[in-house]
Coordinates of N, CA and C in Angstrom, one line a residue:
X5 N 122.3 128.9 12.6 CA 122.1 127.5 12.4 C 120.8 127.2 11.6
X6 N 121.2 126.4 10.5 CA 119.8 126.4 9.8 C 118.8 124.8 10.5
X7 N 117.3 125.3 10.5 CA 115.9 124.6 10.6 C 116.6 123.2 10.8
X8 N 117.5 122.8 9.4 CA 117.8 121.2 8.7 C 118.9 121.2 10.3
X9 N 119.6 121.7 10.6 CA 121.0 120.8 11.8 C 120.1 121.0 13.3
X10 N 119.0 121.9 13.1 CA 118.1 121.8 14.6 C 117.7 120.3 14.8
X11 N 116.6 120.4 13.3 CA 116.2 119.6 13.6 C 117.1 118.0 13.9
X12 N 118.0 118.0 13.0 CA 119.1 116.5 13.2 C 119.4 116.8 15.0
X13 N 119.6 117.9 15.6 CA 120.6 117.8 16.6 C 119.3 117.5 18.1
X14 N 118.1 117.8 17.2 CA 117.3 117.1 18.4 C 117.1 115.6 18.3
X15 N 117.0 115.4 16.9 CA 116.0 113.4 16.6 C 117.4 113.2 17.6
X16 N 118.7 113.7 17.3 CA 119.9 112.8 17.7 C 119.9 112.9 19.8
X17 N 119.2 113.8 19.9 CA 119.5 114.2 22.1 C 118.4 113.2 22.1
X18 N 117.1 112.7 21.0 CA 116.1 112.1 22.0 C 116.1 110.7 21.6
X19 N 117.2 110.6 20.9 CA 117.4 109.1 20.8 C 117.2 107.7 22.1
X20 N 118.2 108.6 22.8 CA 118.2 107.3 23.7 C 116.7 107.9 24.8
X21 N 116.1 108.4 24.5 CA 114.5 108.4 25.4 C 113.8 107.0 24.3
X22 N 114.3 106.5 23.3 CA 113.2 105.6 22.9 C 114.2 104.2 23.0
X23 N 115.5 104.4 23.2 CA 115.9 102.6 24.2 C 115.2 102.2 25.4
X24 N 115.0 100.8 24.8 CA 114.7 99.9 25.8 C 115.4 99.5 26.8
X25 N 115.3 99.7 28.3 CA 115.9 99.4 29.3 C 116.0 97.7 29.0
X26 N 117.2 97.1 29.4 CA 117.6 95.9 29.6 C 116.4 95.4 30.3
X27 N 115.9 94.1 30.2 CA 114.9 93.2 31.8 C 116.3 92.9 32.5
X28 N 115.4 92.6 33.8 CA 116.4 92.4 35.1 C 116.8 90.9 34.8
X29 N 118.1 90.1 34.3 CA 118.1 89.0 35.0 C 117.4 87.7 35.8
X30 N 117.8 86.4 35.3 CA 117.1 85.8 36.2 C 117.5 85.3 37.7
X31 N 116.9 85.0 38.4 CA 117.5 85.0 40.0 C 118.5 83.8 39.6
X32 N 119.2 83.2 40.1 CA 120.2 82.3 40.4 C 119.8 81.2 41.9
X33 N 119.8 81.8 42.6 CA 119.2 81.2 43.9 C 118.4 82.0 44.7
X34 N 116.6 81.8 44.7 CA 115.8 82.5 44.8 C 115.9 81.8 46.4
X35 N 115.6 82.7 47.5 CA 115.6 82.5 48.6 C 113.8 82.7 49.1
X36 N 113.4 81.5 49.7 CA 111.6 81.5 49.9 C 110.8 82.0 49.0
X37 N 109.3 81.4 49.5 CA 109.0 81.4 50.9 C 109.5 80.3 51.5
X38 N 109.2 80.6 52.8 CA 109.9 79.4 53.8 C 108.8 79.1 54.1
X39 N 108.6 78.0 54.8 CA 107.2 77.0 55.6 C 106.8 78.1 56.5
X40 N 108.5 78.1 57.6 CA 107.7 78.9 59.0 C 109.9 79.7 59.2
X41 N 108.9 80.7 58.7 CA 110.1 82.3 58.5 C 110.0 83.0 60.3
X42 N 110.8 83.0 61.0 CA 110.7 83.6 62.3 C 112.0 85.1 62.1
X43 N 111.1 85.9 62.2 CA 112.4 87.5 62.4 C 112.6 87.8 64.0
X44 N 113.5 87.6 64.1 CA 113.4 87.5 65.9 C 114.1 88.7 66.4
X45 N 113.6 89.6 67.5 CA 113.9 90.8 68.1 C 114.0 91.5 68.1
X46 N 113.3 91.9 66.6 CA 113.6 93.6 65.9 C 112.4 94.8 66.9
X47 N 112.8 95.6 66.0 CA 111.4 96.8 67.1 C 110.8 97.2 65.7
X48 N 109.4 96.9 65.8 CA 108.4 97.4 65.2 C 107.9 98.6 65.2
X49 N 108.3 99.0 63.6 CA 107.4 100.4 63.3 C 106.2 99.9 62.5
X50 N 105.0 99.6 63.2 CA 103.8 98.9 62.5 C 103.1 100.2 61.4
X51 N 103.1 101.2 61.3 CA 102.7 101.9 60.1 C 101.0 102.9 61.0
X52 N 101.0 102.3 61.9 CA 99.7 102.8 62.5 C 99.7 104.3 63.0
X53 N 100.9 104.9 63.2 CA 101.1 105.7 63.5 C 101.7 106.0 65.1
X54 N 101.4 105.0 66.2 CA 102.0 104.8 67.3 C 103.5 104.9 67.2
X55 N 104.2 104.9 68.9 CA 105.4 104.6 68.8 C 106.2 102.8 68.5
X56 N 107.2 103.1 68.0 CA 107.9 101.6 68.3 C 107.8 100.8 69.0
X57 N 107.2 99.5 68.9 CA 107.6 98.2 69.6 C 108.1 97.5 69.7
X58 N 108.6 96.8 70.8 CA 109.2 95.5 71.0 C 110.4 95.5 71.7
X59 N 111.1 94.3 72.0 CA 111.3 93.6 70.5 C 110.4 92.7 70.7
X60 N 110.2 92.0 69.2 CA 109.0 91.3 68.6 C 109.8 89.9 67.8
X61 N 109.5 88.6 67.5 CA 108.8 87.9 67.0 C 107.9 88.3 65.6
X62 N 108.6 87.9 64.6 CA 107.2 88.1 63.5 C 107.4 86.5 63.0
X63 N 106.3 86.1 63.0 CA 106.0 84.9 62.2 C 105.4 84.7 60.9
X64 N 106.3 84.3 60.0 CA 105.9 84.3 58.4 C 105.5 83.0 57.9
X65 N 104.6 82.6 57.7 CA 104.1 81.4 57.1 C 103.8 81.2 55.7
X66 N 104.6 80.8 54.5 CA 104.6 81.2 53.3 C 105.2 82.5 53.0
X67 N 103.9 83.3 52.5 CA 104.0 84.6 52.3 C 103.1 85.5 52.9
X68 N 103.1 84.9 54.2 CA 101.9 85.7 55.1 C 102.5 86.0 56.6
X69 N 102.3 87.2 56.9 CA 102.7 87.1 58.2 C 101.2 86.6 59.7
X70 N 102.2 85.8 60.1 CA 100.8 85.0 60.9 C 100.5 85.5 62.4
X71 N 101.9 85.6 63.1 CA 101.9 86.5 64.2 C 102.5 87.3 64.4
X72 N 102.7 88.2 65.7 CA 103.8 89.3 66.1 C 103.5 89.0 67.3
X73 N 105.0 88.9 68.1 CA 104.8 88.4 69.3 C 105.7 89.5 70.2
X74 N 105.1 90.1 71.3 CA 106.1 90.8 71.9 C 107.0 90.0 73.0
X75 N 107.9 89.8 72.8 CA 108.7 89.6 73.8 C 110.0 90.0 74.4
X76 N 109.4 90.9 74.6 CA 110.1 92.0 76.3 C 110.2 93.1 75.7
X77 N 110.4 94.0 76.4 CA 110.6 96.0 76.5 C 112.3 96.1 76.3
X78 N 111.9 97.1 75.4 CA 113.2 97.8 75.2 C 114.2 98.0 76.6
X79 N 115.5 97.6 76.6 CA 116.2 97.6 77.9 C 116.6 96.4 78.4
X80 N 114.9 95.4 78.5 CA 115.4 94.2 79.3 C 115.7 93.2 79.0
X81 N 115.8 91.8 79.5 CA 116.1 90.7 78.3 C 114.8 90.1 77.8
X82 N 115.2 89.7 77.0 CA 114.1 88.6 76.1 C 113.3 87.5 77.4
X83 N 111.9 87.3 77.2 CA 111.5 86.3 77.6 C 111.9 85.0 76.6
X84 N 112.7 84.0 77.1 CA 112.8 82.9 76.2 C 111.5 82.6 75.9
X85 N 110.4 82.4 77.1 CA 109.4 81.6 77.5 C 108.2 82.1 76.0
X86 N 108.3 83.6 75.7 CA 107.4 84.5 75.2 C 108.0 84.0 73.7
X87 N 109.0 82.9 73.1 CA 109.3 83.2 71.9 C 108.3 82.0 71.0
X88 N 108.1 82.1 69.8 CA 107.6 81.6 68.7 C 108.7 80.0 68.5
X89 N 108.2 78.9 68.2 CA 109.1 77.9 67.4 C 108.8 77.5 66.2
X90 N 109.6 76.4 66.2 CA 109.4 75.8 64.8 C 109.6 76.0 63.5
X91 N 110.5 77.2 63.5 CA 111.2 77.8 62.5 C 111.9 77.5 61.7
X92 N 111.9 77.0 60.1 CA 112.9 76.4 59.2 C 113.3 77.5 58.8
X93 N 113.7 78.6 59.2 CA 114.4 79.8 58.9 C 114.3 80.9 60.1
X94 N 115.6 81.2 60.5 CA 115.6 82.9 61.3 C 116.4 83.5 60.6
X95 N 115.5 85.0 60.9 CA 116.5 86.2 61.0 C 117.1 87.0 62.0
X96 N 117.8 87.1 62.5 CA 118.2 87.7 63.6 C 118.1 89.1 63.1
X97 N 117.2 89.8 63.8 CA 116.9 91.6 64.2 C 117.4 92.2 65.0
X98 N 118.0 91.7 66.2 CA 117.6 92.7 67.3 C 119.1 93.7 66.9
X99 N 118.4 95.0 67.5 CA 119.3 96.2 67.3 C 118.7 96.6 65.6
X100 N 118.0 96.3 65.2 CA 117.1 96.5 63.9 C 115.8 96.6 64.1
X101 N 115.1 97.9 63.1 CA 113.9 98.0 62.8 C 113.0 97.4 61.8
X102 N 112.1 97.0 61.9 CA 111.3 96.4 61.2 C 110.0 97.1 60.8
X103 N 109.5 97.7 59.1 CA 108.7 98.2 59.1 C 108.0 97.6 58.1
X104 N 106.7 97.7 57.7 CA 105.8 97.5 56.7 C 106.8 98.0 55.1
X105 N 106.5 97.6 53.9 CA 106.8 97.7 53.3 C 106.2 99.3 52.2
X106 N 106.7 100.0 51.9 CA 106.3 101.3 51.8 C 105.9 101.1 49.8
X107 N 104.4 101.5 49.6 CA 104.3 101.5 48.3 C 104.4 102.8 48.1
X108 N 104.9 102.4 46.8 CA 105.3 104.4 45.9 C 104.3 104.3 44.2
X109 N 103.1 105.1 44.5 CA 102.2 105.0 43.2 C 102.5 105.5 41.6
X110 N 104.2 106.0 41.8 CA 104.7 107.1 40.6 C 105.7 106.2 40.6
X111 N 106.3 104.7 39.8 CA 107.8 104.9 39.6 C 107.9 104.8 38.0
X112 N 109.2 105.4 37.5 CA 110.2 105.1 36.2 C 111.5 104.2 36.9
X113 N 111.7 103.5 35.6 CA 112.6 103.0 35.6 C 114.1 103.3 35.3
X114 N 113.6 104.7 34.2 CA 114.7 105.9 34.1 C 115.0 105.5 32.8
X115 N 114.9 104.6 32.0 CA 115.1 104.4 30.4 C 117.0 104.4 30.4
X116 N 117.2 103.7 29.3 CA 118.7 103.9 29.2 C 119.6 104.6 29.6
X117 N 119.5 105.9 29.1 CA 120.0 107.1 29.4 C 121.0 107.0 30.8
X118 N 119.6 106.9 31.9 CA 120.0 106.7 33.5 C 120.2 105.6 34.1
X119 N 119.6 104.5 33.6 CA 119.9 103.0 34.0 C 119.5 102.0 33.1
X120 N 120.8 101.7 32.1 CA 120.2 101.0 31.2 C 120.0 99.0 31.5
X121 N 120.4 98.9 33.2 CA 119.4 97.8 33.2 C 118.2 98.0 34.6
X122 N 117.5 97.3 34.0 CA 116.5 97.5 35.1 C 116.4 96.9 36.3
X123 N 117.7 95.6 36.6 CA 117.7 95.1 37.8 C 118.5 96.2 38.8
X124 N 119.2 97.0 38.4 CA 120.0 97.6 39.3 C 118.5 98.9 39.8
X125 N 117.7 99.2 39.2 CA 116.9 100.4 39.5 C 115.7 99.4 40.2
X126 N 115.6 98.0 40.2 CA 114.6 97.1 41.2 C 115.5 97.1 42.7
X127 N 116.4 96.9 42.9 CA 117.2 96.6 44.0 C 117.5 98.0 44.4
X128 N 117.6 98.9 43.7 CA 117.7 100.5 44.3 C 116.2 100.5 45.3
X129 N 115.4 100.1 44.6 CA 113.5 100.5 45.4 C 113.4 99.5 46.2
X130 N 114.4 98.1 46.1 CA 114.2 97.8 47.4 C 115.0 97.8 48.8
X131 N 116.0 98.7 48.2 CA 116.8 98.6 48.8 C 116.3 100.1 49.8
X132 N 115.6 100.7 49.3 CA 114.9 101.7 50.2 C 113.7 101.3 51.1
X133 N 112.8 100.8 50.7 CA 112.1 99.6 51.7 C 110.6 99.8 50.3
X134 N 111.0 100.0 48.6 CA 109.7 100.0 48.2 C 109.5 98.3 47.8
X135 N 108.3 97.9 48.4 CA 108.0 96.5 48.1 C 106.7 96.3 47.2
X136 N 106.0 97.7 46.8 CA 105.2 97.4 45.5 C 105.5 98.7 45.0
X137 N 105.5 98.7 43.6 CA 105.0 100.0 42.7 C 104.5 99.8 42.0
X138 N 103.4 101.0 41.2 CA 102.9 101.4 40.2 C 103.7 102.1 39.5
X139 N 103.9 101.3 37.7 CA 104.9 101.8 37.0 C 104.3 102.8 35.9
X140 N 104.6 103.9 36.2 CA 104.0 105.0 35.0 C 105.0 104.4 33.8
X141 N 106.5 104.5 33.9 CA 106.7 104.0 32.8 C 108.1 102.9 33.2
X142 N 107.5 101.9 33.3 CA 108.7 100.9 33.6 C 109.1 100.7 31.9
X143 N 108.4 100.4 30.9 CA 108.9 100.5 29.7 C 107.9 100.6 28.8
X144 N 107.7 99.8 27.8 CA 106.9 99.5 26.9 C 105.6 98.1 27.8
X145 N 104.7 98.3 27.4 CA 103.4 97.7 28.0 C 103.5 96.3 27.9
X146 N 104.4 95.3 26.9 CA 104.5 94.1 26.9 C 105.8 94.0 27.8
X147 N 107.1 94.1 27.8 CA 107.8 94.5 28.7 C 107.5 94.9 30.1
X148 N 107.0 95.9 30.2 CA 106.4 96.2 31.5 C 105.4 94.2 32.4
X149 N 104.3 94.0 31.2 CA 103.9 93.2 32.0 C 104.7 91.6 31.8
X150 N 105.7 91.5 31.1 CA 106.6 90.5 31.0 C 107.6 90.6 32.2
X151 N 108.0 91.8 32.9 CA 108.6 92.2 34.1 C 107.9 92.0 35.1
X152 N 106.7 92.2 35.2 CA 105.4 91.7 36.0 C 105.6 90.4 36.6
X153 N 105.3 89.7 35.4 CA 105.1 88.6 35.6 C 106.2 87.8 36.6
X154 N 107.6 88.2 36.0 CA 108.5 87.6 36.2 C 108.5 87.9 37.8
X155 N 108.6 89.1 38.2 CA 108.8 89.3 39.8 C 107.4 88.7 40.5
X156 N 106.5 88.3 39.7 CA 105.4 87.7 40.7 C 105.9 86.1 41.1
X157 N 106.5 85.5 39.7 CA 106.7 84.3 39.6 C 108.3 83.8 40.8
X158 N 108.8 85.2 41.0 CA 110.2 85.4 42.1 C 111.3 84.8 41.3
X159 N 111.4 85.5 40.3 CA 112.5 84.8 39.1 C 113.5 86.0 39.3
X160 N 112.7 87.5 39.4 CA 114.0 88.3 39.6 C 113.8 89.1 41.0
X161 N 114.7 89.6 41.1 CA 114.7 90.2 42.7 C 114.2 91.8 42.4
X162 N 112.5 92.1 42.8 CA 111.9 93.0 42.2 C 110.9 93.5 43.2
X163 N 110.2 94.9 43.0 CA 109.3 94.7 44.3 C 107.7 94.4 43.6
X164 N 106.7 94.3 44.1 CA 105.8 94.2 43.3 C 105.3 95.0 41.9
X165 N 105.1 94.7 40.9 CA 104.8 95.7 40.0 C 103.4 95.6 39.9
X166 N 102.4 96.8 39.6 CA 101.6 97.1 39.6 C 101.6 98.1 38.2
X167 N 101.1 97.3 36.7 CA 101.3 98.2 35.7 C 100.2 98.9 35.1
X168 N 101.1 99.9 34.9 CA 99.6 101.1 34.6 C 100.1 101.6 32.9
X169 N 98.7 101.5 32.2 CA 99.3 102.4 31.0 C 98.0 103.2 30.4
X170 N 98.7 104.1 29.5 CA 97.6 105.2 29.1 C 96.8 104.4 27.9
X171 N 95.3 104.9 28.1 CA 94.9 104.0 27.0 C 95.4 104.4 25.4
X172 N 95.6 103.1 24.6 CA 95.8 103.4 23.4 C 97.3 102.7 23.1
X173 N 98.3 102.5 24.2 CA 99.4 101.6 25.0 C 99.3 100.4 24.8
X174 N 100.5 99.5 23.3 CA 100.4 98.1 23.4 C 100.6 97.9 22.1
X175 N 101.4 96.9 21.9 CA 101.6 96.7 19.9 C 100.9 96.5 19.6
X176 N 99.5 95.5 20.3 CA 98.5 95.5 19.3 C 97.3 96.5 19.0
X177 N 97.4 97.7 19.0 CA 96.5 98.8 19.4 C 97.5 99.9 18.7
X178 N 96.3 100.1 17.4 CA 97.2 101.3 16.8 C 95.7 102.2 17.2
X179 N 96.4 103.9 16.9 CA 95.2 105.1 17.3 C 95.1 105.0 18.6
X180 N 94.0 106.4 18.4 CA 94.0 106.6 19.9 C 92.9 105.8 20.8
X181 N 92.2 106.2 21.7 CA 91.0 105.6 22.2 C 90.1 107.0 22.7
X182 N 88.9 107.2 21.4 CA 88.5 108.2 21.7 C 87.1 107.8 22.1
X183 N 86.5 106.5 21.9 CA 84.9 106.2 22.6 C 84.7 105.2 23.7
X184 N 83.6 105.0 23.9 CA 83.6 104.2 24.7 C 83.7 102.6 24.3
X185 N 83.5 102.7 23.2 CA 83.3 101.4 22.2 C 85.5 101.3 21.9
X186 N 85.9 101.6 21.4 CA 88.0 102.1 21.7 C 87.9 101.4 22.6
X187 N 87.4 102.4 23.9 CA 87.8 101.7 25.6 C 88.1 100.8 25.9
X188 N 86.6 100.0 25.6 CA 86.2 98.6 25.4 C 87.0 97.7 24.6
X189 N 87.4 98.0 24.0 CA 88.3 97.2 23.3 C 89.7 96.9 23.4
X190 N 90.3 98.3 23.4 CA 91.3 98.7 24.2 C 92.0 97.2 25.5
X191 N 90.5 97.5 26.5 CA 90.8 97.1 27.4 C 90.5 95.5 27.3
X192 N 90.1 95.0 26.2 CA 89.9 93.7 26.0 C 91.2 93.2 25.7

């Protein structure tokens, strides 16, 4: 095989490494925040390292969780007395675990090839419980923080992005960044 059909038979395998992944869609019916979000009777895995509690009461106010209320031990019934009100939203938990939201500091989005849209590989991470990542390569740097944006703004169903790029990353930035003075700029 001559040099000339190598070379064509590779530009042609790394083609689709330089497509752009589709953006996710925009939401249709974005659900919250709610005023006052109540998750009622799940068992808490708080992340501290302890065993499971509850069941619990979590009280969400906006986007903040405001309390956790235990009300009663595994086995017996609920204290009505011990529960939270005023709720313009429940979830019913009980027989469910409830844990913190798990960040993962390495994701791809997997480029065309593997998933050529990117809402189906957001709903994959959260469908695992990832609720922020750092994107080594969600795509291209304007893309990436145009995807940013959008899941901050709750337009698409995404977990937090956190974007990271190597310096020299970005259409308006040609060369590399080899000084401190680059850097600076770079990062302007």
């Amino acid at each position: 095989m001559s040099r000339y059909t190598l070379l064509l038979a590779a530009l042609f395998l790394a083609l689709p490494s330089f497509a752009q992944v589709a953006p996710a869609p925009d939401l249709d019916d974005p659900d919250g925040p709610h005023e006052r979000l109540i998750i009622r009777g799940g068992i808490l895995i708080d992340g501290s390292g302890g065993p499971p509690r509850g069941p619990v009461d979590i009280v969400v106010e906006g986007n903040t969780i405001t309390r956790i209320v235990g009300v009663g031990s595994p086995g017996t019934p609920i204290n009505p007395d011990r529960r939270p009100g005023g709720a313009t939203r429940e979830i019913d938990a009980h027989g469910m675990y409830i844990m913190p939201g798990i960040v993962d500091n390495h994701l791809h989005t997997g480029g065309v090839p593997k998933a050529p849209e990117a809402e189906y590989v957001y709903k994959l991470w959260l469908a695992h419980g990832i609720t922020t990542g750092r994107g080594v390569g969600f795509g291209g740097m304007e893309w990436s923080l145009s995807e940013k944006a959008r899941s901050e703004r709750g337009e698409i169903a995404a977990p937090r992005m956190v974007v990271y790029a190597r310096p020299g990353q970005g259409e308006d930035w040609e060369g590399g960044v080899d000084t401190p003075e680059q850097a600076r700029a770079w990062v302007r």
